[in-house]
mmCIF file of C-alpha atoms and ligand atoms in Angstrom:
data_model
loop_
_atom_site.group_PDB
_atom_site.id
_atom_site.type_symbol
_atom_site.label_atom_id
_atom_site.label_comp_id
_atom_site.label_asym_id
_atom_site.label_seq_id
_atom_site.Cartn_x
_atom_site.Cartn_y
_atom_site.Cartn_z
ATOM 1 C CA MET A 135 -83.191 -2.879 -67.883
ATOM 2 C CA ASN A 136 -81.287 -2.412 -64.444
ATOM 3 C CA LYS A 137 -80.423 -5.062 -62.872
ATOM 4 C CA ILE A 138 -78.644 -5.457 -59.158
ATOM 5 C CA LYS A 139 -76.178 -8.424 -58.740
ATOM 6 C CA ASN A 140 -73.432 -8.684 -55.799
ATOM 7 C CA THR A 141 -70.140 -8.498 -56.141
ATOM 8 C CA LEU A 142 -68.329 -11.759 -55.391
ATOM 9 C CA PHE A 143 -65.971 -11.004 -52.359
ATOM 10 C CA SER A 144 -67.285 -7.829 -50.735
ATOM 11 C CA ASN A 145 -71.245 -8.336 -51.389
ATOM 12 C CA LYS A 146 -71.605 -4.855 -52.722
ATOM 13 C CA PRO A 147 -74.627 -4.154 -55.090
ATOM 14 C CA VAL A 148 -73.683 -3.327 -58.679
ATOM 15 C CA THR A 149 -76.113 -2.221 -61.018
ATOM 16 C CA ILE A 150 -76.129 -3.833 -64.405
ATOM 17 C CA ASN A 151 -77.918 -1.629 -67.128
ATOM 18 C CA GLU A 152 -77.806 -0.781 -70.849
ATOM 19 C CA ASN A 153 -74.189 0.497 -70.686
ATOM 20 C CA SER A 154 -72.566 -2.005 -68.668
ATOM 21 C CA LEU A 155 -69.970 -4.168 -70.460
ATOM 22 C CA ILE A 156 -70.124 -8.013 -69.464
ATOM 23 C CA MET A 157 -67.335 -10.298 -69.837
ATOM 24 C CA GLY A 158 -68.259 -13.617 -71.457
ATOM 25 C CA ILE A 159 -66.266 -17.104 -71.281
ATOM 26 C CA GLU A 160 -67.372 -20.112 -73.205
ATOM 27 C CA SER A 161 -65.238 -23.546 -72.853
ATOM 28 C CA SER A 162 -68.099 -26.333 -72.740
ATOM 29 C CA CYS A 163 -67.206 -27.995 -75.720
ATOM 30 C CA ASP A 164 -64.453 -27.666 -78.158
ATOM 31 C CA GLU A 165 -64.103 -23.841 -78.572
ATOM 32 C CA THR A 166 -62.181 -21.560 -76.082
ATOM 33 C CA ALA A 167 -63.763 -18.220 -76.293
ATOM 34 C CA CYS A 168 -63.876 -14.714 -74.636
ATOM 35 C CA ALA A 169 -66.057 -12.000 -75.256
ATOM 36 C CA ILE A 170 -67.023 -8.135 -74.266
ATOM 37 C CA VAL A 171 -70.372 -7.379 -74.968
ATOM 38 C CA LYS A 172 -72.232 -4.031 -73.855
ATOM 39 C CA GLY A 173 -76.282 -4.242 -72.474
ATOM 40 C CA GLY A 174 -76.098 -7.694 -73.849
ATOM 41 C CA ARG A 175 -76.786 -6.579 -77.606
ATOM 42 C CA GLU A 176 -73.477 -4.598 -79.029
ATOM 43 C CA VAL A 177 -70.355 -6.892 -78.872
ATOM 44 C CA ILE A 178 -67.516 -4.709 -78.611
ATOM 45 C CA ALA A 179 -64.930 -7.964 -78.730
ATOM 46 C CA ASN A 180 -65.309 -11.481 -79.497
ATOM 47 C CA VAL A 181 -62.676 -14.221 -79.551
ATOM 48 C CA VAL A 182 -62.666 -17.865 -80.372
ATOM 49 C CA ALA A 183 -59.921 -20.335 -79.928
ATOM 50 C CA SER A 184 -60.950 -23.740 -81.889
ATOM 51 C CA GLN A 185 -59.951 -26.850 -81.186
ATOM 52 C CA ILE A 186 -61.333 -28.346 -84.370
ATOM 53 C CA LYS A 187 -58.098 -29.484 -85.942
ATOM 54 C CA ILE A 188 -56.976 -31.159 -82.809
ATOM 55 C CA HIS A 189 -60.108 -33.146 -82.559
ATOM 56 C CA GLU A 190 -60.680 -33.995 -86.424
ATOM 57 C CA GLN A 191 -57.788 -36.539 -86.154
ATOM 58 C CA TYR A 192 -59.918 -38.806 -83.418
ATOM 59 C CA GLY A 193 -63.445 -38.074 -85.403
ATOM 60 C CA GLY A 194 -64.611 -36.596 -82.198
ATOM 61 C CA VAL A 195 -63.843 -34.445 -79.076
ATOM 62 C CA ILE A 196 -61.811 -36.113 -76.559
ATOM 63 C CA PRO A 197 -62.838 -34.483 -73.259
ATOM 64 C CA GLU A 198 -59.351 -34.815 -71.546
ATOM 65 C CA ILE A 199 -57.453 -33.365 -74.327
ATOM 66 C CA ALA A 200 -60.178 -30.360 -74.612
ATOM 67 C CA ALA A 201 -59.881 -29.492 -71.054
ATOM 68 C CA ARG A 202 -55.953 -29.173 -71.590
ATOM 69 C CA GLU A 203 -56.385 -27.247 -74.914
ATOM 70 C CA HIS A 204 -58.694 -24.518 -72.947
ATOM 71 C CA LEU A 205 -56.238 -24.583 -69.930
ATOM 72 C CA GLU A 206 -53.834 -23.594 -72.617
ATOM 73 C CA ALA A 207 -55.900 -20.950 -74.400
ATOM 74 C CA ILE A 208 -57.728 -19.402 -71.901
ATOM 75 C CA ASN A 209 -55.641 -16.627 -70.520
ATOM 76 C CA VAL A 210 -54.600 -15.953 -74.357
ATOM 77 C CA VAL A 211 -58.615 -15.323 -75.283
ATOM 78 C CA ILE A 212 -59.271 -13.175 -72.422
ATOM 79 C CA GLU A 213 -55.999 -10.947 -72.766
ATOM 80 C CA GLU A 214 -57.400 -10.665 -76.689
ATOM 81 C CA ALA A 215 -60.659 -9.939 -75.689
ATOM 82 C CA LEU A 216 -59.617 -6.960 -73.660
ATOM 83 C CA LYS A 217 -57.106 -5.643 -76.057
ATOM 84 C CA GLN A 218 -59.854 -5.952 -78.807
ATOM 85 C CA ALA A 219 -62.446 -3.775 -76.624
ATOM 86 C CA GLY A 220 -59.977 -1.089 -75.680
ATOM 87 C CA VAL A 221 -60.589 -1.703 -71.964
ATOM 88 C CA SER A 222 -59.177 -2.944 -68.328
ATOM 89 C CA GLY A 223 -60.461 -5.491 -66.170
ATOM 90 C CA ASN A 224 -61.642 -2.620 -63.806
ATOM 91 C CA GLU A 225 -64.045 -1.378 -66.607
ATOM 92 C CA ILE A 226 -65.643 -4.831 -66.564
ATOM 93 C CA SER A 227 -69.616 -4.902 -64.846
ATOM 94 C CA ALA A 228 -69.925 -8.369 -64.488
ATOM 95 C CA PHE A 229 -68.219 -11.654 -65.310
ATOM 96 C CA ALA A 230 -70.112 -14.845 -67.125
ATOM 97 C CA SER A 231 -69.257 -18.375 -67.901
ATOM 98 C CA THR A 232 -70.895 -21.203 -69.121
ATOM 99 C CA ILE A 233 -71.374 -23.620 -65.966
ATOM 100 C CA GLY A 234 -73.066 -26.468 -67.949
ATOM 101 C CA PRO A 235 -74.415 -28.428 -69.913
ATOM 102 C CA GLY A 236 -71.162 -29.450 -71.403
ATOM 103 C CA LEU A 237 -67.673 -31.280 -70.210
ATOM 104 C CA VAL A 238 -67.110 -30.867 -67.070
ATOM 105 C CA GLY A 239 -63.381 -30.488 -67.468
ATOM 106 C CA CYS A 240 -63.625 -28.330 -69.974
ATOM 107 C CA LEU A 241 -66.283 -25.990 -68.117
ATOM 108 C CA LEU A 242 -64.179 -25.889 -65.268
ATOM 109 C CA VAL A 243 -61.593 -24.112 -66.823
ATOM 110 C CA GLY A 244 -63.703 -20.802 -67.745
ATOM 111 C CA MET A 245 -65.525 -20.950 -64.669
ATOM 112 C CA ASN A 246 -62.570 -20.994 -63.089
ATOM 113 C CA ALA A 247 -61.441 -18.062 -64.861
ATOM 114 C CA ALA A 248 -64.697 -15.804 -64.609
ATOM 115 C CA LYS A 249 -64.949 -16.538 -60.832
ATOM 116 C CA THR A 250 -61.360 -15.411 -60.493
ATOM 117 C CA LEU A 251 -61.493 -12.647 -62.049
ATOM 118 C CA SER A 252 -64.695 -11.726 -60.337
ATOM 119 C CA LEU A 253 -62.797 -11.801 -57.182
ATOM 120 C CA VAL A 254 -59.913 -10.003 -58.378
ATOM 121 C CA TYR A 255 -61.820 -7.112 -59.865
ATOM 122 C CA ASP A 256 -64.432 -7.448 -56.762
ATOM 123 C CA LYS A 257 -67.163 -7.839 -59.458
ATOM 124 C CA PRO A 258 -70.143 -10.079 -59.564
ATOM 125 C CA PHE A 259 -70.060 -13.600 -61.156
ATOM 126 C CA ILE A 260 -72.983 -14.903 -63.204
ATOM 127 C CA GLY A 261 -73.059 -18.684 -64.601
ATOM 128 C CA VAL A 262 -74.879 -18.998 -67.708
ATOM 129 C CA ASN A 263 -76.787 -21.853 -68.855
ATOM 130 C CA HIS A 264 -75.472 -23.210 -72.291
ATOM 131 C CA LEU A 265 -79.051 -23.768 -73.896
ATOM 132 C CA ASN A 266 -80.052 -19.979 -72.691
ATOM 133 C CA ALA A 267 -76.719 -18.741 -74.009
ATOM 134 C CA HIS A 268 -77.601 -20.226 -77.669
ATOM 135 C CA LEU A 269 -81.244 -18.475 -77.590
ATOM 136 C CA ALA A 270 -79.337 -15.166 -76.291
ATOM 137 C CA ALA A 271 -77.133 -15.025 -79.752
ATOM 138 C CA ASN A 272 -80.485 -13.728 -81.106
ATOM 139 C CA PHE A 273 -80.278 -10.634 -79.014
ATOM 140 C CA ILE A 274 -77.097 -9.506 -80.517
ATOM 141 C CA ASP A 275 -77.572 -6.629 -82.826
ATOM 142 C CA THR A 276 -81.527 -7.238 -82.668
ATOM 143 C CA ASN A 277 -84.659 -5.628 -80.824
ATOM 144 C CA LEU A 278 -85.903 -8.821 -80.176
ATOM 145 C CA GLU A 279 -87.661 -9.358 -76.907
ATOM 146 C CA PRO A 280 -90.062 -12.166 -75.446
ATOM 147 C CA PRO A 281 -92.597 -13.730 -76.221
ATOM 148 C CA PHE A 282 -90.985 -16.245 -78.886
ATOM 149 C CA ILE A 283 -90.622 -19.499 -79.798
ATOM 150 C CA ALA A 284 -87.413 -21.432 -80.298
ATOM 151 C CA LEU A 285 -86.028 -23.891 -82.023
ATOM 152 C CA LEU A 286 -82.690 -24.830 -80.526
ATOM 153 C CA VAL A 287 -80.728 -27.200 -82.597
ATOM 154 C CA SER A 288 -77.016 -28.064 -81.824
ATOM 155 C CA GLY A 289 -74.642 -31.010 -81.150
ATOM 156 C CA GLY A 290 -76.191 -32.488 -78.296
ATOM 157 C CA HIS A 291 -79.785 -30.805 -77.880
ATOM 158 C CA THR A 292 -82.721 -30.378 -79.967
ATOM 159 C CA GLN A 293 -85.506 -28.574 -78.178
ATOM 160 C CA ILE A 294 -88.520 -26.111 -79.174
ATOM 161 C CA ILE A 295 -88.984 -24.059 -76.651
ATOM 162 C CA LYS A 296 -91.744 -21.365 -75.510
ATOM 163 C CA VAL A 297 -89.721 -17.977 -74.074
ATOM 164 C CA SER A 298 -92.723 -16.164 -72.614
ATOM 165 C CA SER A 299 -90.206 -13.905 -70.462
ATOM 166 C CA TYR A 300 -87.009 -13.591 -69.492
ATOM 167 C CA SER A 301 -87.594 -15.494 -66.445
ATOM 168 C CA GLU A 302 -90.286 -17.850 -68.026
ATOM 169 C CA MET A 303 -89.229 -20.929 -70.297
ATOM 170 C CA GLU A 304 -90.955 -24.116 -71.446
ATOM 171 C CA ILE A 305 -89.687 -26.898 -73.428
ATOM 172 C CA MET A 306 -92.631 -28.004 -75.544
ATOM 173 C CA GLY A 307 -90.662 -30.817 -77.143
ATOM 174 C CA GLU A 308 -87.415 -32.297 -77.316
ATOM 175 C CA THR A 309 -85.603 -35.638 -79.089
ATOM 176 C CA ILE A 310 -86.156 -38.499 -77.452
ATOM 177 C CA ASP A 311 -83.029 -39.964 -78.860
ATOM 178 C CA ASP A 312 -79.868 -37.874 -81.165
ATOM 179 C CA ALA A 313 -79.704 -34.350 -81.547
ATOM 180 C CA VAL A 314 -79.839 -33.025 -84.797
ATOM 181 C CA GLY A 315 -76.099 -32.025 -84.679
ATOM 182 C CA GLU A 316 -75.441 -35.228 -83.730
ATOM 183 C CA ALA A 317 -77.621 -37.022 -86.550
ATOM 184 C CA TYR A 318 -75.565 -34.699 -89.149
ATOM 185 C CA ASP A 319 -72.513 -35.844 -87.939
ATOM 186 C CA LYS A 320 -73.269 -39.606 -87.858
ATOM 187 C CA VAL A 321 -74.751 -39.699 -91.134
ATOM 188 C CA ALA A 322 -71.874 -37.271 -92.312
ATOM 189 C CA ARG A 323 -69.248 -40.537 -91.060
ATOM 190 C CA LEU A 324 -71.340 -42.888 -92.344
ATOM 191 C CA ILE A 325 -70.821 -41.653 -96.095
ATOM 192 C CA GLY A 326 -66.940 -40.823 -95.379
ATOM 193 C CA LEU A 327 -66.825 -37.113 -94.326
ATOM 194 C CA PRO A 328 -64.348 -36.065 -91.745
ATOM 195 C CA TYR A 329 -65.357 -34.328 -88.020
ATOM 196 C CA PRO A 330 -67.488 -32.473 -87.794
ATOM 197 C CA GLY A 331 -69.470 -33.547 -90.678
ATOM 198 C CA GLY A 332 -72.321 -31.310 -90.001
ATOM 199 C CA PRO A 333 -71.285 -28.601 -92.076
ATOM 200 C CA LYS A 334 -69.956 -30.409 -94.627
ATOM 201 C CA LEU A 335 -72.987 -32.358 -95.265
ATOM 202 C CA ASP A 336 -75.021 -29.280 -95.693
ATOM 203 C CA LYS A 337 -72.703 -28.266 -98.357
ATOM 204 C CA LEU A 338 -73.322 -31.166 -100.311
ATOM 205 C CA ALA A 339 -76.435 -31.398 -99.855
ATOM 206 C CA GLN A 340 -77.115 -27.968 -101.540
ATOM 207 C CA GLU A 341 -76.036 -29.637 -104.809
ATOM 208 C CA GLY A 342 -77.960 -32.969 -104.808
ATOM 209 C CA ASN A 343 -81.680 -33.556 -105.323
ATOM 210 C CA PRO A 344 -83.658 -33.435 -102.148
ATOM 211 C CA HIS A 345 -86.205 -35.708 -103.654
ATOM 212 C CA ALA A 346 -84.180 -38.629 -104.792
ATOM 213 C CA PHE A 347 -84.602 -40.504 -101.587
ATOM 214 C CA LYS A 348 -87.732 -40.997 -99.788
ATOM 215 C CA LEU A 349 -86.602 -41.054 -96.054
ATOM 216 C CA PRO A 350 -88.423 -41.788 -93.180
ATOM 217 C CA GLU A 351 -90.066 -39.078 -91.054
ATOM 218 C CA ALA A 352 -90.221 -40.134 -87.478
ATOM 219 C CA LYS A 353 -93.702 -40.582 -85.843
ATOM 220 C CA VAL A 354 -93.087 -38.764 -82.618
ATOM 221 C CA GLY A 355 -96.348 -36.981 -81.045
ATOM 222 C CA GLY A 356 -96.608 -33.655 -79.782
ATOM 223 C CA TYR A 357 -93.480 -31.443 -80.335
ATOM 224 C CA ASP A 358 -90.762 -34.478 -79.556
ATOM 225 C CA PHE A 359 -88.329 -35.793 -82.190
ATOM 226 C CA SER A 360 -86.467 -38.941 -82.980
ATOM 227 C CA PHE A 361 -83.664 -39.073 -85.588
ATOM 228 C CA SER A 362 -82.102 -42.763 -84.805
ATOM 229 C CA GLY A 363 -84.897 -44.161 -87.322
ATOM 230 C CA LEU A 364 -83.584 -41.840 -90.146
ATOM 231 C CA LYS A 365 -79.935 -42.378 -89.352
ATOM 232 C CA THR A 366 -80.609 -46.268 -89.559
ATOM 233 C CA ALA A 367 -82.252 -45.628 -92.653
ATOM 234 C CA VAL A 368 -79.574 -43.539 -94.249
ATOM 235 C CA LEU A 369 -76.864 -46.488 -93.300
ATOM 236 C CA ARG A 370 -79.346 -49.081 -94.870
ATOM 237 C CA LEU A 371 -79.460 -46.879 -98.175
ATOM 238 C CA VAL A 372 -75.477 -46.401 -98.204
ATOM 239 C CA LYS A 373 -74.985 -50.280 -97.592
ATOM 240 C CA SER A 374 -77.111 -50.682 -100.519
ATOM 241 C CA PHE A 375 -74.732 -49.449 -103.379
ATOM 242 C CA ASP A 376 -72.741 -52.121 -101.937
ATOM 243 C CA GLY A 377 -69.291 -50.518 -103.399
ATOM 244 C CA LYS A 378 -70.884 -49.478 -106.186
ATOM 245 C CA GLU A 379 -70.722 -45.360 -106.723
ATOM 246 C CA MET A 380 -72.663 -43.667 -104.116
ATOM 247 C CA PRO A 381 -75.186 -40.776 -105.330
ATOM 248 C CA VAL A 382 -73.325 -38.678 -102.515
ATOM 249 C CA LYS A 383 -75.208 -35.345 -102.772
ATOM 250 C CA ASP A 384 -78.411 -36.728 -103.345
ATOM 251 C CA ILE A 385 -78.237 -38.906 -100.358
ATOM 252 C CA CYS A 386 -77.206 -35.780 -98.026
ATOM 253 C CA ALA A 387 -79.727 -33.658 -100.065
ATOM 254 C CA SER A 388 -82.201 -36.328 -99.189
ATOM 255 C CA PHE A 389 -81.334 -36.427 -95.286
ATOM 256 C CA GLN A 390 -81.092 -32.847 -95.016
ATOM 257 C CA GLU A 391 -84.775 -32.391 -96.543
ATOM 258 C CA CYS A 392 -86.243 -34.574 -93.894
ATOM 259 C CA VAL A 393 -84.604 -33.208 -91.132
ATOM 260 C CA SER A 394 -85.456 -29.815 -92.059
ATOM 261 C CA SER A 395 -89.046 -30.670 -92.954
ATOM 262 C CA THR A 396 -89.698 -32.135 -89.669
ATOM 263 C CA LEU A 397 -88.053 -29.377 -87.830
ATOM 264 C CA PHE A 398 -90.160 -26.995 -89.776
ATOM 265 C CA LYS A 399 -93.584 -28.569 -89.469
ATOM 266 C CA LYS A 400 -93.237 -28.860 -85.324
ATOM 267 C CA VAL A 401 -91.811 -25.436 -85.492
ATOM 268 C CA ARG A 402 -95.045 -24.238 -87.129
ATOM 269 C CA ASN A 403 -97.392 -26.011 -85.074
ATOM 270 C CA ALA A 404 -96.178 -24.453 -81.713
ATOM 271 C CA LEU A 405 -96.658 -21.189 -83.387
ATOM 272 C CA LEU A 406 -99.738 -21.619 -84.152
ATOM 273 C CA GLU A 407 -100.802 -23.426 -80.810
ATOM 274 C CA THR A 408 -99.286 -20.663 -78.658
ATOM 275 C CA GLY A 409 -100.199 -17.919 -80.888
ATOM 276 C CA TYR A 410 -96.844 -15.996 -80.813
ATOM 277 C CA LYS A 411 -95.689 -14.184 -83.871
ATOM 278 C CA GLN A 412 -91.982 -14.547 -83.313
ATOM 279 C CA VAL A 413 -89.929 -17.477 -84.112
ATOM 280 C CA VAL A 414 -85.730 -17.724 -83.180
ATOM 281 C CA LEU A 415 -83.398 -20.323 -84.393
ATOM 282 C CA ALA A 416 -80.215 -21.185 -82.161
ATOM 283 C CA GLY A 417 -77.486 -23.592 -81.818
ATOM 284 C CA GLY A 418 -74.556 -24.581 -83.927
ATOM 285 C CA VAL A 419 -77.059 -26.382 -86.456
ATOM 286 C CA ALA A 420 -78.940 -23.154 -86.760
ATOM 287 C CA ALA A 421 -76.228 -22.553 -89.239
ATOM 288 C CA ASN A 422 -77.800 -25.029 -91.825
ATOM 289 C CA SER A 423 -78.845 -23.749 -94.997
ATOM 290 C CA GLU A 424 -81.994 -25.501 -95.676
ATOM 291 C CA ILE A 425 -83.172 -25.625 -92.120
ATOM 292 C CA ARG A 426 -82.536 -21.411 -91.790
ATOM 293 C CA LYS A 427 -84.461 -21.443 -95.746
ATOM 294 C CA LYS A 428 -87.689 -23.520 -94.475
ATOM 295 C CA ILE A 429 -88.022 -21.370 -90.940
ATOM 296 C CA PHE A 430 -87.230 -18.121 -92.837
ATOM 297 C CA ASN A 431 -90.067 -19.098 -95.055
ATOM 298 C CA LEU A 432 -92.701 -18.306 -92.202
ATOM 299 C CA LYS A 433 -92.021 -14.902 -92.801
ATOM 300 C CA ASN A 434 -94.656 -15.375 -95.572
ATOM 301 C CA GLU A 435 -97.077 -16.175 -93.272
ATOM 302 C CA GLY A 436 -96.499 -13.079 -90.926
ATOM 303 C CA PHE A 437 -94.163 -14.154 -88.328
ATOM 304 C CA GLU A 438 -90.955 -12.520 -87.648
ATOM 305 C CA VAL A 439 -88.170 -14.996 -87.660
ATOM 306 C CA TYR A 440 -84.803 -14.217 -86.432
ATOM 307 C CA ALA A 441 -81.503 -16.611 -86.246
ATOM 308 C CA PRO A 442 -77.989 -15.292 -85.533
ATOM 309 C CA ILE A 443 -75.151 -14.869 -87.752
ATOM 310 C CA MET A 444 -72.995 -17.763 -88.399
ATOM 311 C CA LYS A 445 -70.067 -16.853 -85.788
ATOM 312 C CA TYR A 446 -72.948 -16.429 -83.020
ATOM 313 C CA CYS A 447 -74.538 -19.642 -84.042
ATOM 314 C CA THR A 448 -71.684 -22.039 -83.166
ATOM 315 C CA ASP A 449 -70.405 -21.885 -79.726
ATOM 316 C CA ASN A 450 -68.908 -18.466 -78.787
ATOM 317 C CA ALA A 451 -68.749 -16.422 -75.884
ATOM 318 C CA SER A 452 -70.855 -12.968 -76.984
ATOM 319 C CA MET A 453 -73.823 -15.283 -76.390
ATOM 320 C CA VAL A 454 -72.633 -16.254 -73.123
ATOM 321 C CA ALA A 455 -72.372 -12.402 -71.863
ATOM 322 C CA SER A 456 -75.751 -11.687 -73.635
ATOM 323 C CA SER A 457 -77.338 -14.604 -71.740
ATOM 324 C CA ALA A 458 -75.967 -13.438 -68.473
ATOM 325 C CA TYR A 459 -77.559 -9.441 -69.090
ATOM 326 C CA PHE A 460 -80.853 -10.692 -70.388
ATOM 327 C CA PHE A 461 -81.923 -14.250 -68.703
ATOM 328 C CA GLU A 462 -82.632 -14.559 -65.313
ATOM 329 C CA ASN A 463 -79.426 -16.500 -63.845
ATOM 330 C CA THR A 464 -79.906 -18.338 -60.687
ATOM 331 C CA PHE A 465 -75.951 -18.970 -60.623
ATOM 332 C CA ASP A 466 -74.732 -15.587 -59.109
ATOM 333 C CA ASP A 467 -72.476 -17.184 -56.241
ATOM 334 C CA VAL A 468 -69.000 -18.440 -55.398
ATOM 335 C CA ASN A 469 -70.268 -21.891 -54.745
ATOM 336 C CA VAL A 470 -71.971 -22.550 -58.123
ATOM 337 C CA GLU A 471 -70.640 -25.608 -59.726
ATOM 338 C CA VAL A 472 -70.537 -27.077 -63.342
ATOM 339 C CA PHE A 473 -72.624 -29.403 -64.588
ATOM 340 C CA SER A 474 -72.613 -32.010 -67.326
ATOM 341 C CA ARG A 475 -76.529 -32.420 -68.196
ATOM 342 C CA ALA A 476 -79.344 -30.018 -68.523
HETATM 343 O O1 LIG B 652 -73.868 -25.446 -80.756
HETATM 344 P P1 LIG B 652 -72.626 -26.134 -81.208
HETATM 345 O O2 LIG B 652 -71.731 -25.424 -81.717
HETATM 346 O O3 LIG B 652 -72.071 -27.379 -80.431
HETATM 347 C C1 LIG B 652 -72.747 -27.939 -79.354
HETATM 348 O O4 LIG B 652 -73.459 -27.207 -78.024
HETATM 349 O O5 LIG B 652 -73.405 -28.939 -79.654
HETATM 350 O O6 LIG B 652 -73.191 -27.036 -82.376
HETATM 351 C C2 LIG B 652 -72.148 -28.208 -83.034
HETATM 352 C C3 LIG B 652 -72.964 -28.857 -84.229
HETATM 353 C C4 LIG B 652 -72.256 -30.089 -84.835
HETATM 354 O O7 LIG B 652 -72.898 -31.115 -84.365
HETATM 355 C C5 LIG B 652 -71.936 -29.677 -86.319
HETATM 356 O O8 LIG B 652 -71.738 -30.479 -86.971
HETATM 357 C C6 LIG B 652 -73.486 -28.873 -86.553
HETATM 358 O O9 LIG B 652 -73.569 -27.876 -85.116
HETATM 359 N N1 LIG B 652 -73.341 -27.949 -87.542
HETATM 360 C C7 LIG B 652 -74.082 -28.091 -88.701
HETATM 361 C C8 LIG B 652 -74.016 -26.839 -89.218
HETATM 362 N N2 LIG B 652 -72.749 -26.535 -88.997
HETATM 363 C C9 LIG B 652 -72.577 -26.832 -87.627
HETATM 364 N N3 LIG B 652 -74.693 -29.236 -89.051
HETATM 365 C C10 LIG B 652 -75.586 -29.190 -89.940
HETATM 366 N N4 LIG B 652 -75.529 -27.931 -91.058
HETATM 367 C C11 LIG B 652 -74.434 -27.073 -90.843
HETATM 368 N N5 LIG B 652 -74.531 -26.269 -91.568
HETATM 369 ZN ZN1 LIG B 653 -73.229 -24.915 -78.066
#
C-alpha cells in the first residue's frame, strides 16, 4: 500500500509504504504510550506508561490529574520507544497521535508532541481517531483486510461497525446509554471491587455459575444496545442480600453471561445480514474472557475471527500507528484540533 502524505513544515510529499516506520502516540485517557510500527503490522517498539495506580485511589480517572501525568511521561515514553526500536527520529516516516474522542487536556499533550516531532523532522503528521485505532489493533501481526464486521467494546463505546474498505465504515448500531466497559466498571463498584473493575469482575465471573441468576437482556431493536437496565437489575439483586453474604462470583458470572450473549447475538446477526465472513473484536473489553470465547465460537460456523492480543486491546500506541497507516485519516494538517466526543 503506497500513500503520499505531505510534510508539515515544507509540504514535501512523503511516500508511505510497507517499509515505512510510523510513530504513534496515545494519550486520550489514562495511558501515555508511544510505539513505532513498520508497514502498519510489525511492532518495532511499544511503550506504555499506565496511570491506573494514581487514579485507583479516586475510583476513576480525574482528567486534570491525567493531563499532568501525561505531561510528565510523554518525553520518557517517546525516548524509550526510539531506544527500543534502535532508530533516530530522522528514520521515522510520519508521526501520528490520537486526536479524539477522549479527554481534551490529555489529547493535547500527545498531539502537540507528535506535531512538534513532525515539524522538527519535517515529516507528515497524522491525526488518528481513537475508535479507528482500536479496530486497527487487529492489523498487527495478521494479514487481515476489509471487509469485516467489528465489535468495538471499550470504556466509552459499544458499537457494531461495518468496515467495507479502508476508507468506508458504517456504524450499524451502538449503545443508547452505558458502554459495556462502563457497565462492567459500575457493576464492579456495586459489589465493592476497586477501579478499574472490569478485569477483576471478569476474573471472578470465571469461577461462578453463569445461570445462577436470570438477569434481563434489554429489548433494543436492530443493532443498538442498552446496558443501564441490566446495571439496575444487578443493583436490585445486590440489595436483596441486605447484609447477608453475597454470592459474588455467581452475580459476576450471571452479569457476564447476559452481556456476552447480547453482544454475540447482535454480531452474529450483523454477519448474516451483510454476508461478511470476517469479524474482529476491538477495545479494552475485547480482553474479556467470555466475550472472546463466544465470538471465537463463530469459527465453528465458518467465520474468520480476529481479536488483538491483550496488550493491544487496551489503550496503546501501536494501534494508533497502525490506524495511521491503514485507514483514511483526514486529520493530516497542522491546524487539526483535538475533540472530546465522536
Ligand atoms: O479501550 P480501553 O482501554 O479504554 C477506553 O478507550 O475506554 O477500555 C477500558 C475499559 C474499562 O472499562 C475496563 O474495565 C474494561 O475496558 N476492561 C474489561 C476487561 N479488561 C478491560 N472489561 C471486562 N473484562 C475485561 N477482561
Ligand atoms: Zn480506548
